[in-house]
Coordinates of C-alpha atoms and ligand atoms in Angstrom, one line a residue:
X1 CA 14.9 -16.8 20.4
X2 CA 11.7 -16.2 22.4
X3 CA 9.9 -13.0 21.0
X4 CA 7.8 -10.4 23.4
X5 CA 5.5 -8.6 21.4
X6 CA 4.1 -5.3 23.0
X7 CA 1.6 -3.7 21.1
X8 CA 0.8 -0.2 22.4
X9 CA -2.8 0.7 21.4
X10 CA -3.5 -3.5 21.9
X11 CA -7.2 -2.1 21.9
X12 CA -7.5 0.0 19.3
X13 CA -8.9 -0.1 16.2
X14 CA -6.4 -1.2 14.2
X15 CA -5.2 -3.5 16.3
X16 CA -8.5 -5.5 16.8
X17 CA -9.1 -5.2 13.3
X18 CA -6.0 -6.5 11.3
X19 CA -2.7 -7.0 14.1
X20 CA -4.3 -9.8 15.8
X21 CA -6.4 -11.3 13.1
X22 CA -2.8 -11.2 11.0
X23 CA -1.4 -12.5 13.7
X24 CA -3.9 -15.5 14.1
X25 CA -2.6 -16.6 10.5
X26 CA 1.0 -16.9 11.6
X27 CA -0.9 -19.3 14.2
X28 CA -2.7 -21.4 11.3
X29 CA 0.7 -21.6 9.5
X30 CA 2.7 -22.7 12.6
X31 CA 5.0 -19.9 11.9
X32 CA 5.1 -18.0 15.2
X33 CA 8.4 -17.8 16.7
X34 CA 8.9 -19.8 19.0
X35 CA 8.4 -18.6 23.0
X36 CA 6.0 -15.9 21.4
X37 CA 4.1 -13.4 23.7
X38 CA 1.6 -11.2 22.6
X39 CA 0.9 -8.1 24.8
X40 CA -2.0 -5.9 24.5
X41 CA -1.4 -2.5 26.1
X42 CA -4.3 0.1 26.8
X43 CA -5.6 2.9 29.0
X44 CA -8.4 1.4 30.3
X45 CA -8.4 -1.6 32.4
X46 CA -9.9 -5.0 31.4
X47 CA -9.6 -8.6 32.2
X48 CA -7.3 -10.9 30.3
X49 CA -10.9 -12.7 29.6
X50 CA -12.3 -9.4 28.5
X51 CA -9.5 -8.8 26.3
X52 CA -9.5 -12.0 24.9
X53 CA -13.4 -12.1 24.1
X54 CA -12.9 -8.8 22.0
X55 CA -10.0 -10.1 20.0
X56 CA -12.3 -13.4 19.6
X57 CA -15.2 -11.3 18.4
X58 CA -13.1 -9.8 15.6
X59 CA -11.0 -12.5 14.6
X60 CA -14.1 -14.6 14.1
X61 CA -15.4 -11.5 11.8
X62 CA -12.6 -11.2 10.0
X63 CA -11.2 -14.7 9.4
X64 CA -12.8 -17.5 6.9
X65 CA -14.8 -19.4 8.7
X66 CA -12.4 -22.6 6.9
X67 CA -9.8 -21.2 9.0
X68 CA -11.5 -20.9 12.2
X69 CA -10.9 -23.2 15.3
X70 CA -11.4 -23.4 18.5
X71 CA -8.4 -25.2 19.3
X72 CA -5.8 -22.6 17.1
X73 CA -8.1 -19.8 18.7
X74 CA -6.9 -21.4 22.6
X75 CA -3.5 -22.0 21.3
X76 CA -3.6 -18.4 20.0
X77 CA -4.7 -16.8 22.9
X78 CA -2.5 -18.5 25.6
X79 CA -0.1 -15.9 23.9
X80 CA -1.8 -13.2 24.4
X81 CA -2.0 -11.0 28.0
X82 CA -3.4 -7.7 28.5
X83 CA -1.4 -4.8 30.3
X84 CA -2.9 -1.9 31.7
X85 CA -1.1 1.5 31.6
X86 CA -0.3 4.6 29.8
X87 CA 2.6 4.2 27.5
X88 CA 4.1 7.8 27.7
X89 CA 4.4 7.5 31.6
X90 CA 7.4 5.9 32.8
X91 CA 6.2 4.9 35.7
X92 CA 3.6 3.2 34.3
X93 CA 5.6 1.4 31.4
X94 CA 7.7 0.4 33.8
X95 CA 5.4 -1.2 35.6
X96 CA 4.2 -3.7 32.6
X97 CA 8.0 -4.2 31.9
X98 CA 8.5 -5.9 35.3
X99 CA 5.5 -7.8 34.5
X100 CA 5.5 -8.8 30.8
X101 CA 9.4 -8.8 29.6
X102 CA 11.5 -11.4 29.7
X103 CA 14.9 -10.9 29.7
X104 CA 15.9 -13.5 27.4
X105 CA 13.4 -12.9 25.0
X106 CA 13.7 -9.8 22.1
X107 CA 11.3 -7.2 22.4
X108 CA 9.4 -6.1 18.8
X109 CA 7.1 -2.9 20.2
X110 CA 4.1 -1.8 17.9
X111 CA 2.9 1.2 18.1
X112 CA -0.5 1.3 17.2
X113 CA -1.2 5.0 18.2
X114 CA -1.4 8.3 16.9
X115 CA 2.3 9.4 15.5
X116 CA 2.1 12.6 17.6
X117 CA 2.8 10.3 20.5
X118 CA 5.2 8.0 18.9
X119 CA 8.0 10.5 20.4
X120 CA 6.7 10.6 23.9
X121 CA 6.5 6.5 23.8
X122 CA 9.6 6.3 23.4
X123 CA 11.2 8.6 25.4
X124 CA 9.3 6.7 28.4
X125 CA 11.0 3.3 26.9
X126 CA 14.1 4.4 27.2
X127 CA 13.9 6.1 30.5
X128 CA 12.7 3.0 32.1
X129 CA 15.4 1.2 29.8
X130 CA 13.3 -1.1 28.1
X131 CA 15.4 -0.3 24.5
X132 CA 17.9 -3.1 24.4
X133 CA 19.9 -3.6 21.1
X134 CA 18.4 -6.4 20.1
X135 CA 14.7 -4.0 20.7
X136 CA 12.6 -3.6 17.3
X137 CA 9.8 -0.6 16.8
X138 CA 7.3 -1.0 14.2
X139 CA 5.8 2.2 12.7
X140 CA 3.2 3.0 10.5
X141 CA 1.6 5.4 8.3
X142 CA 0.8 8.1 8.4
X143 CA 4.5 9.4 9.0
X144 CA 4.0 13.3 8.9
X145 CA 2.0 15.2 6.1
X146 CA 5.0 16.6 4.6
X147 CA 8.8 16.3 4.7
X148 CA 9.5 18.5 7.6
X149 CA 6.7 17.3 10.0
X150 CA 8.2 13.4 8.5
X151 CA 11.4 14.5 9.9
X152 CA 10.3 15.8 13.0
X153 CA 8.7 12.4 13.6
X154 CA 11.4 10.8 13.0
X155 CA 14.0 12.4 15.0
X156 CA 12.2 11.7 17.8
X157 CA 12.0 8.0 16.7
X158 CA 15.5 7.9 16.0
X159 CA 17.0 9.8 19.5
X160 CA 15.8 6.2 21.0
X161 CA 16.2 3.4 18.2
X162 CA 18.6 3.2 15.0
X163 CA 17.3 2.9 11.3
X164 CA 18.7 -1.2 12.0
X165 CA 15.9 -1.3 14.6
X166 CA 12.9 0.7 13.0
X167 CA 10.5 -1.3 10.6
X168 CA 8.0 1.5 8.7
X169 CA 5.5 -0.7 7.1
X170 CA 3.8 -0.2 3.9
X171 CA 0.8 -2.6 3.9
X172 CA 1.2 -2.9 0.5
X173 CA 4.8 -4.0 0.4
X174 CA 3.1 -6.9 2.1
X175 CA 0.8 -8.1 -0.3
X176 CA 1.8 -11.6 -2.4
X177 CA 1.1 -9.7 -5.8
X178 CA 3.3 -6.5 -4.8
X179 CA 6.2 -9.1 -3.7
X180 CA 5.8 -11.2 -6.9
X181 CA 6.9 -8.2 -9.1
X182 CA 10.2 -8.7 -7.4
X183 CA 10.1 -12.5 -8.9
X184 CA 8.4 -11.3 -12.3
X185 CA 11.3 -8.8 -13.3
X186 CA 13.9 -10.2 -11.6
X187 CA 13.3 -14.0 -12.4
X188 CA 12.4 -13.9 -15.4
X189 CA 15.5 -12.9 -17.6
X190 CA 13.5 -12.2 -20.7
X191 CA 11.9 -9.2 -19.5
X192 CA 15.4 -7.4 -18.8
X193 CA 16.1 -6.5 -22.7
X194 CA 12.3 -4.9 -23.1
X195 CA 12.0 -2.8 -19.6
X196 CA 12.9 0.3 -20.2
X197 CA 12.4 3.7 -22.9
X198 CA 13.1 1.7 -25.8
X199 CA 10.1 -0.4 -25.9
X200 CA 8.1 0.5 -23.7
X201 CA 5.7 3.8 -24.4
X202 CA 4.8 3.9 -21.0
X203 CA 2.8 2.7 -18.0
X204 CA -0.1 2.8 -16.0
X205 CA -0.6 2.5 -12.2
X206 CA -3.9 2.5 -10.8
X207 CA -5.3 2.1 -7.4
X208 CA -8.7 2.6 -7.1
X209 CA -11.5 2.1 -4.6
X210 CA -15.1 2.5 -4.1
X211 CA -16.1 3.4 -0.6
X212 CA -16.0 6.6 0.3
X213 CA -14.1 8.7 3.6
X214 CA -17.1 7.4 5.7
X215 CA -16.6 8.5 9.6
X216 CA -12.3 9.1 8.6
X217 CA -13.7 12.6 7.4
X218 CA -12.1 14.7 9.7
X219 CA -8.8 12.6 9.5
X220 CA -9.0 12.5 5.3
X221 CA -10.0 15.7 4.8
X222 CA -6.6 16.7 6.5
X223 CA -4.6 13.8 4.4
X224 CA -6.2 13.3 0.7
X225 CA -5.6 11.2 -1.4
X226 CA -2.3 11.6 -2.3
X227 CA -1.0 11.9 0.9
X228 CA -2.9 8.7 1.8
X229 CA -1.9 6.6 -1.1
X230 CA 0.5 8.6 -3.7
X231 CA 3.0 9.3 -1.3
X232 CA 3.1 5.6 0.0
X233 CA 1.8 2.6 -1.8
X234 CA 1.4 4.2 -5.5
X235 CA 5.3 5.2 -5.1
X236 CA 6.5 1.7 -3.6
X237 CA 4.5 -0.5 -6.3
X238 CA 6.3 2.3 -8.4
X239 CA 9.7 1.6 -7.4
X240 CA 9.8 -2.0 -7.1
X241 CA 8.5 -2.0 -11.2
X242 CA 11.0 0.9 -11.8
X243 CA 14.2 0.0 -10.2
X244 CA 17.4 -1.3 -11.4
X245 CA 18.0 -5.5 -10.2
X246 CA 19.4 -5.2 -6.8
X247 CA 22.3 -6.6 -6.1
X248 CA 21.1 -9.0 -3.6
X249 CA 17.3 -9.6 -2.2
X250 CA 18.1 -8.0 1.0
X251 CA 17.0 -4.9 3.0
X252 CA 19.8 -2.3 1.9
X253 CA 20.8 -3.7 -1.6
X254 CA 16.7 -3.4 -2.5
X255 CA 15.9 0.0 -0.6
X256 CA 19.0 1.5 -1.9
X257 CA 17.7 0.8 -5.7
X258 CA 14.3 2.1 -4.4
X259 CA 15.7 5.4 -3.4
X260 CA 17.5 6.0 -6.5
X261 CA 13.8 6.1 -8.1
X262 CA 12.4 8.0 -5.8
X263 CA 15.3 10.9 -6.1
X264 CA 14.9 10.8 -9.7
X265 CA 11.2 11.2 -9.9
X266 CA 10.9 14.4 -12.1
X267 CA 9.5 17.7 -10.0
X268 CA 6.7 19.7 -10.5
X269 CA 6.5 23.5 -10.8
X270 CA 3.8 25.9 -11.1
X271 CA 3.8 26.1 -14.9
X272 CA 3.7 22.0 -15.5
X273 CA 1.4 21.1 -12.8
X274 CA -2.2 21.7 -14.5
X275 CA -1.6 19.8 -17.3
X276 CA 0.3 16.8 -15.7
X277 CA -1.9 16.0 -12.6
X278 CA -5.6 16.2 -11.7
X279 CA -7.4 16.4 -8.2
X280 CA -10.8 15.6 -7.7
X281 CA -13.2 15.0 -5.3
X282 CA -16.3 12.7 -5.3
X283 CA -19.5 14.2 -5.7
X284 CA -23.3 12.6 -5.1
X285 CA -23.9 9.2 -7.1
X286 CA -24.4 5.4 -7.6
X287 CA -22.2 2.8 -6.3
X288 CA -23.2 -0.6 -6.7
X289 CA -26.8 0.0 -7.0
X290 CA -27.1 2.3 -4.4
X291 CA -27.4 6.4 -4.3
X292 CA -24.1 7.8 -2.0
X293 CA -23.8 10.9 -0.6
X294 CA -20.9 13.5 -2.3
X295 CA -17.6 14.1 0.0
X296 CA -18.9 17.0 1.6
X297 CA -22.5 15.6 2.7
X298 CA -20.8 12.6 4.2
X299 CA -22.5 11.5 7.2
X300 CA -20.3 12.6 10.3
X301 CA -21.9 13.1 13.4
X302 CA -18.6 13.4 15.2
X303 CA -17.4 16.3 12.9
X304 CA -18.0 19.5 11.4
X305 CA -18.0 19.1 7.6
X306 CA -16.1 22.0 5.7
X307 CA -18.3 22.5 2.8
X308 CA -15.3 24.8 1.1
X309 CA -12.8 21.6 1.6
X310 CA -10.3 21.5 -1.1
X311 CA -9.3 17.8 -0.2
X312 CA -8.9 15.3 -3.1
X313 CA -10.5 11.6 -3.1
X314 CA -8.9 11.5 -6.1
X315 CA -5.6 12.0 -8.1
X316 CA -4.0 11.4 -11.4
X317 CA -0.5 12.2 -12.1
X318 CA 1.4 12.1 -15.2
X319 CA 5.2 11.3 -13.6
X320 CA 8.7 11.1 -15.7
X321 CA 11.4 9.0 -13.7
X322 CA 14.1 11.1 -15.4
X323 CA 17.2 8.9 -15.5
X324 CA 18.8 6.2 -18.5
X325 CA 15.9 3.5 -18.4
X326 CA 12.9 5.5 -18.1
X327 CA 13.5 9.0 -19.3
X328 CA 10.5 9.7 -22.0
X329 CA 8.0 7.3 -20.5
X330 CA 4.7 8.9 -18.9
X331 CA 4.4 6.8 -15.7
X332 CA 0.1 7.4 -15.2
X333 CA -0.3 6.9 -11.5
X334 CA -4.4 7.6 -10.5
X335 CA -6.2 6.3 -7.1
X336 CA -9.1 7.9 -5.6
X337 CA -12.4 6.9 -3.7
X338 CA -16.0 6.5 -4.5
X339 CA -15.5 5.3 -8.0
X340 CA -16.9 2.5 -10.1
X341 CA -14.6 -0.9 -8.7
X342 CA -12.0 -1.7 -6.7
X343 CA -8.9 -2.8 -8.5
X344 CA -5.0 -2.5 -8.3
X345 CA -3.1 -3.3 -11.4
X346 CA -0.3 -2.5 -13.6
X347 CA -0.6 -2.2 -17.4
X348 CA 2.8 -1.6 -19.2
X349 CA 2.3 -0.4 -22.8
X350 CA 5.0 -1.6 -25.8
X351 CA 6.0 0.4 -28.6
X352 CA 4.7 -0.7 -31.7
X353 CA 6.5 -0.2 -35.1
X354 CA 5.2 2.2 -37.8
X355 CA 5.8 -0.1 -40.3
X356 CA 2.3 -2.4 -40.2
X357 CA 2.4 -5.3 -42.7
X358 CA -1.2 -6.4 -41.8
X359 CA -2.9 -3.1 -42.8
X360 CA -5.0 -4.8 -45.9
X361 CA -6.4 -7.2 -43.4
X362 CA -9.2 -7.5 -41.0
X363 CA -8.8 -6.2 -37.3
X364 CA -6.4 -3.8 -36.1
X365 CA -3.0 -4.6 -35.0
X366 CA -3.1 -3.8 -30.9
X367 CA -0.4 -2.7 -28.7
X368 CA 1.0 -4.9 -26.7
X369 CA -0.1 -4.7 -23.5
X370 CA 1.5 -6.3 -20.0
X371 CA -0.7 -6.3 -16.8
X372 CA -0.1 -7.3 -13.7
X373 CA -3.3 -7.2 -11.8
X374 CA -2.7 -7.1 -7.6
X375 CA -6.0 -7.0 -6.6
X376 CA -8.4 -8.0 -5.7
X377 CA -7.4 -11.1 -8.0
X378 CA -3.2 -11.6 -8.8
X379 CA -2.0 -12.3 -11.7
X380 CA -0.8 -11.5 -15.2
X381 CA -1.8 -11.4 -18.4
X382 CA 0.2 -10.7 -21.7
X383 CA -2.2 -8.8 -25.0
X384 CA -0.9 -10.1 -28.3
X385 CA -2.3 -10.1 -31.3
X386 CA -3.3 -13.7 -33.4
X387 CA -4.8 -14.3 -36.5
X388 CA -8.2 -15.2 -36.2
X389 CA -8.4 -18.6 -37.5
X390 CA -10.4 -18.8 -40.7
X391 CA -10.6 -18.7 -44.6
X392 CA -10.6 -14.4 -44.8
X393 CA -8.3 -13.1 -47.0
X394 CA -4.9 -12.3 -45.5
X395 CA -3.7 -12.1 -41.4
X396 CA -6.9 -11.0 -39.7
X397 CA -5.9 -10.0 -36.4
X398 CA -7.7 -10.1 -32.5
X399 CA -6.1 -9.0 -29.8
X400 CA -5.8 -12.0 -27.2
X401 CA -4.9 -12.3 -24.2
X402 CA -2.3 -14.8 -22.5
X403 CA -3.5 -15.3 -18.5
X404 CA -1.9 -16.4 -15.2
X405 CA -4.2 -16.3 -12.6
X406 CA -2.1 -16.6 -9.2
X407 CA -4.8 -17.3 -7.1
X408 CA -6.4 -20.7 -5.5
X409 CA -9.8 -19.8 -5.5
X410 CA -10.8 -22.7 -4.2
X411 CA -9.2 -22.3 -0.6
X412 CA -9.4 -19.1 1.3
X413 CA -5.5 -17.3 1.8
X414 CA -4.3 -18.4 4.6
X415 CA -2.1 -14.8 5.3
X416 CA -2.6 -11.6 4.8
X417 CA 0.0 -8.2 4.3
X418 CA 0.4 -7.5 7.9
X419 CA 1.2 -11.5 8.8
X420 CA 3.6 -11.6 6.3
X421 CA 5.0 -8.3 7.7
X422 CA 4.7 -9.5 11.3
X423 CA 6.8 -12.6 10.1
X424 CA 9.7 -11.0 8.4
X425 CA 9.7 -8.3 11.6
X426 CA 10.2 -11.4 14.0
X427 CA 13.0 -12.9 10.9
X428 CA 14.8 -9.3 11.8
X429 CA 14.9 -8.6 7.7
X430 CA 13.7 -5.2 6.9
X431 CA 13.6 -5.4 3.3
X432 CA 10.0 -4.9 3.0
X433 CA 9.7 -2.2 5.2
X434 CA 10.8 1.5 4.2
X435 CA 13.7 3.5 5.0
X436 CA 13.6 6.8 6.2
X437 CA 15.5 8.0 3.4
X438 CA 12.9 6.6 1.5
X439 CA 10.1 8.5 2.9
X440 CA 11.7 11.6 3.4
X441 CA 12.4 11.8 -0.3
X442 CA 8.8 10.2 -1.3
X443 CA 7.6 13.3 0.5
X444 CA 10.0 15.8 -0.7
X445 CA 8.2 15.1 -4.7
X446 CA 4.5 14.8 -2.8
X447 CA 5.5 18.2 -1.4
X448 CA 6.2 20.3 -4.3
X449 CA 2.6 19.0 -6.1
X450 CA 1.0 20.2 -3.2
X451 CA 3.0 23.6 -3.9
X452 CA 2.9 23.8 -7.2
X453 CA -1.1 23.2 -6.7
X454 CA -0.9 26.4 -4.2
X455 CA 1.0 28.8 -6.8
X456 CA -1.4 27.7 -9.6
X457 CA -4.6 28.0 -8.1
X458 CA -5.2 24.1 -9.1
X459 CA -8.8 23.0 -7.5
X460 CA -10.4 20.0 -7.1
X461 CA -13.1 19.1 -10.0
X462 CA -16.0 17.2 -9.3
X463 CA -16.5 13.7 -9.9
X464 CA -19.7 12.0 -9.9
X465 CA -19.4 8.9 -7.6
X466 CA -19.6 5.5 -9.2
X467 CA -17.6 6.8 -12.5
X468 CA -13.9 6.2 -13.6
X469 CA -12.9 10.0 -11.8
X470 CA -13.2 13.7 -13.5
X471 CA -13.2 13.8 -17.3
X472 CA -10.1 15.9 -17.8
X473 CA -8.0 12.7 -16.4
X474 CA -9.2 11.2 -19.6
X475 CA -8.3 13.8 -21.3
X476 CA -4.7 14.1 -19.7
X477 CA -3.9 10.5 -21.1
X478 CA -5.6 11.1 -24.7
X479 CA -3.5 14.3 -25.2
X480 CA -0.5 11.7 -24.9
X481 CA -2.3 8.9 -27.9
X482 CA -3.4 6.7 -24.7
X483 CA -6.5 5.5 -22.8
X484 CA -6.4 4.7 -19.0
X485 CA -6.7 1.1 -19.6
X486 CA -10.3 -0.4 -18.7
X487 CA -10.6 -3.9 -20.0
X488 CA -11.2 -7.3 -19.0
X489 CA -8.2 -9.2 -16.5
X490 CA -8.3 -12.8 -16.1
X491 CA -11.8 -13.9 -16.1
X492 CA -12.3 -16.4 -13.8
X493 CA -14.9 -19.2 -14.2
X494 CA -15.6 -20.5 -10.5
X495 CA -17.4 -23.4 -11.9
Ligands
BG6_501 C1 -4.8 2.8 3.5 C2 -5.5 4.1 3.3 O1 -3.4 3.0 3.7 O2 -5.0 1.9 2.4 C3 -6.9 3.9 3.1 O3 -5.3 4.9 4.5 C4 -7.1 2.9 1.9 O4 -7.6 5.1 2.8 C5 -6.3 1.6 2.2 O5 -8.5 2.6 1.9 C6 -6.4 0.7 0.9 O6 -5.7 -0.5 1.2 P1 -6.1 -1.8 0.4 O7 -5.2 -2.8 1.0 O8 -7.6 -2.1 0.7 O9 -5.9 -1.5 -1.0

């Protein structure tokens, strides 16, 4: 089926900056549908040559130079037109329907625009009848800042499309290593016995980055970090590691088993919040050799900074999925910006048993330790202990480490999150994208921290930029016997 895609926004930022280069590797990989039409929309007129040289200039910034031709770029751009008009007038989008539509072709619209006009967009669609059955909308974060203003969103999405025609896309449901857990737990038979309360102590998820709010100031200091990251991709990687097998790999069977986490995530209240989570927000320091300024001397020429903002860049929450596999198991979820690497991993801690035979001999017996790193390198590795070979009396122990590295680092990926997203939006399968009853109740737990923050008085503490966050997160994992988990993953030897 030949494919229109619209892309309203075609100019934007994002769109320069990720759509099209994304959608340059579904180029590379000959995995376009077939009849495909890109179309660009924006405000302000421009050439199709124009157009075409700024979507150039970017791609060639953003894609491996390995994967860079001429010839895919001219294949790539015959696709792509530019329309001129505003996208909540009628008139106007009815205009670049007559021009740009086909009527045999399905229409996937992208709106890559501020949500506060998602509802006026598609009002004007459906006035000038551009919403056919067959008619996808893909949506992005962020949806609302809180369940009500979510749901507002929403209805006005839903007056125009169904929940069968709306793809919400967590980026991070489109990485490779996120997907792979699906394969890891659900593949792999052996893990089924071990995951859950009775041998595992508990887990770890960890998101963390090191560049700071830059020139999003005014935009992050109204989001935060959990609102940014908690409520979306710490909670999806969450749920796919959490969730019971689905019943099939497909878009209600997986989201269904999703939601079930979500609605069991144990609440907050005033009286458990302090000691279960921790907000902080980055403060002057050293990242990667060089001095950065704290969150409220960021450089913003555009904006006013707040020096009394109460904003976090940081966040670590001790959560309880409160249902038969996971009841009794902290879940540690932490993310924040400004701080000493970027990394995304899992680390599952096992139970150990009291009884320890090797106690007479050298080294200490470790805890078993799974984790799945997601980036910037995927893969897994698997802590046991072995005896250190040798003539010392009795087992000495180490703690070693079993590694799968996922990636070819010899050859540059050929697809990123949004390609692989693009490609299951033109397949019509929404199982990687999120249902609204899955952000509605993602929001309803992010809403009662930020309540239970209010009623409690809990503030932000300082965090020196370049560290591992505020001390007291420490200190919220050593009251429980556990360390946030800072060790070596896969080393890779490029020689
Ligand atoms: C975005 C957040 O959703 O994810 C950003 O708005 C954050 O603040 C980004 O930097 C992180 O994505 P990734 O893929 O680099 O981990």
């Amino acid at each position: 089926m030949k494919t229109d895609l619209f892309i309203v926004g075609g100019d934007g930022d994002l769109a320069l900056r990720k759509l099209y280069p994304s959608l340059y590797y579904l180029e590379i990989n000959n995995s376009m549908p077939e009849g495909m039409r890109i179309i660009g929309s924006a405000r302000t007129g421009q050439s199709r040559e124009e157009f075409h040289a700024k979507i150039k200039h970017w791609l060639q910034a953003g894609v491996d130079k390995k994967l860079y031709s001429e010839e895919k770029w001219q294949s790539f751009a015959d696709k792509i037109f530019f329309a001129q008009g505003d996208a909540t007038q009628p008139e106007q989008l009815q205009q670049i329907g007559k021009e740009f539509f086909r009527d045999d072709a399905v229409q996937v619209i992208y709106l890559s625009i501020p949500p506060q006009i998602f509802g006026k967009v598609c009002q004007s669609l459906d006035t000038c009848g551009l919403v056919k059955e067959s008619t996808r909308l893909v949506v992005e974060k962020p949806l609302g800042d809180s369940r009500e203003s979510f749901l507002a969103i929403n209805a006005e999405l839903a007056r125009v499309f169904s929940e069968k025609q709306l793809f919400r896309i967590d980026h991070y449901l489109g990485k490779e290593s996120v997907q792979n857990l699906l394969a890891l737990r659900f593949a792999n038979d052996f893990f089924e016995p071990l995951w859950n309360n009775k041998y595992i102590d508990s887990i770890q998820i960890t998101v963390t980055e090191t560049v700071g709010v830059g020139n999003r100031w005014a935009f992050y200091n109204e989001t935060g970090a959990t609102r940014d990251m908690v409520q979306n991709h710490l909670l999806q990687v969450l749920c796919l590691m959490a969730m019971e097998p689905p019943s099939a790999l497909d878009a209600d069977s997986v989201r269904a088993e999703k939601l079930k986490v979500l609605k069991s995530l144990k609440p907050f209240c005033k009286e458990s919040v302090f000691d279960h989570t921790v907000r902080g927000q980055y403060v002057e320091g050293e990242v990667g050799g060089e001095t950065v300024p704290g969150y409220l001397e960021e450089e913003s020429d555009k904006y006013e900074i707040d020096p009394n903002s109460q904003t976090e860049t940081y966040v670590a929450i001790e959560s309880e999925i409160e249902n038969w596999r996971w009841s009794g198991v902290p879940i540690y979820l932490r993310t924040g910006k400004r701080l000493n690497k970027k990394h995304s991993e899992i680390v599952i801690y096992f139970k150990q048993s009291h009884h320890n035979i090797f106690k007479g001999s050298k080294g200490e017996r470790c805890q078993n330790k799974l984790i799945i790193q997601l980036q910037p390198d995927s893969g897994i590795s698997l802590h046991l202990n072995n005896k250190v070979q040798g003539l010392d009396a009795g087992i000495p122990l180490r703690d070693d480490i079993l590694n799968l590295d996922f990636d070819d680092h010899s050859e540059p990926m050929k697809h990123d999150a949004y390609s692989r997203l693009f490609f299951d939006v033109f397949r019509n399968d929404q199982t990687l994208f999120v249902s609204a009853d899955e952000v509605e109740a993602a929001w309803l737990w992010v809403d009662q921290i930020f309540s239970s923050w209010e009623e409690r008085g809990q503030k932000c503490e300082p965090y020196v930029s370049g560290t591992e966050g505020p001390e007291r997160a420490n200190m919220m994992v050593n009251s429980r016997g556990q360390k946030w988990y800072d060790g070596e993953y896969c080393p890779i030897d490029l020689d």
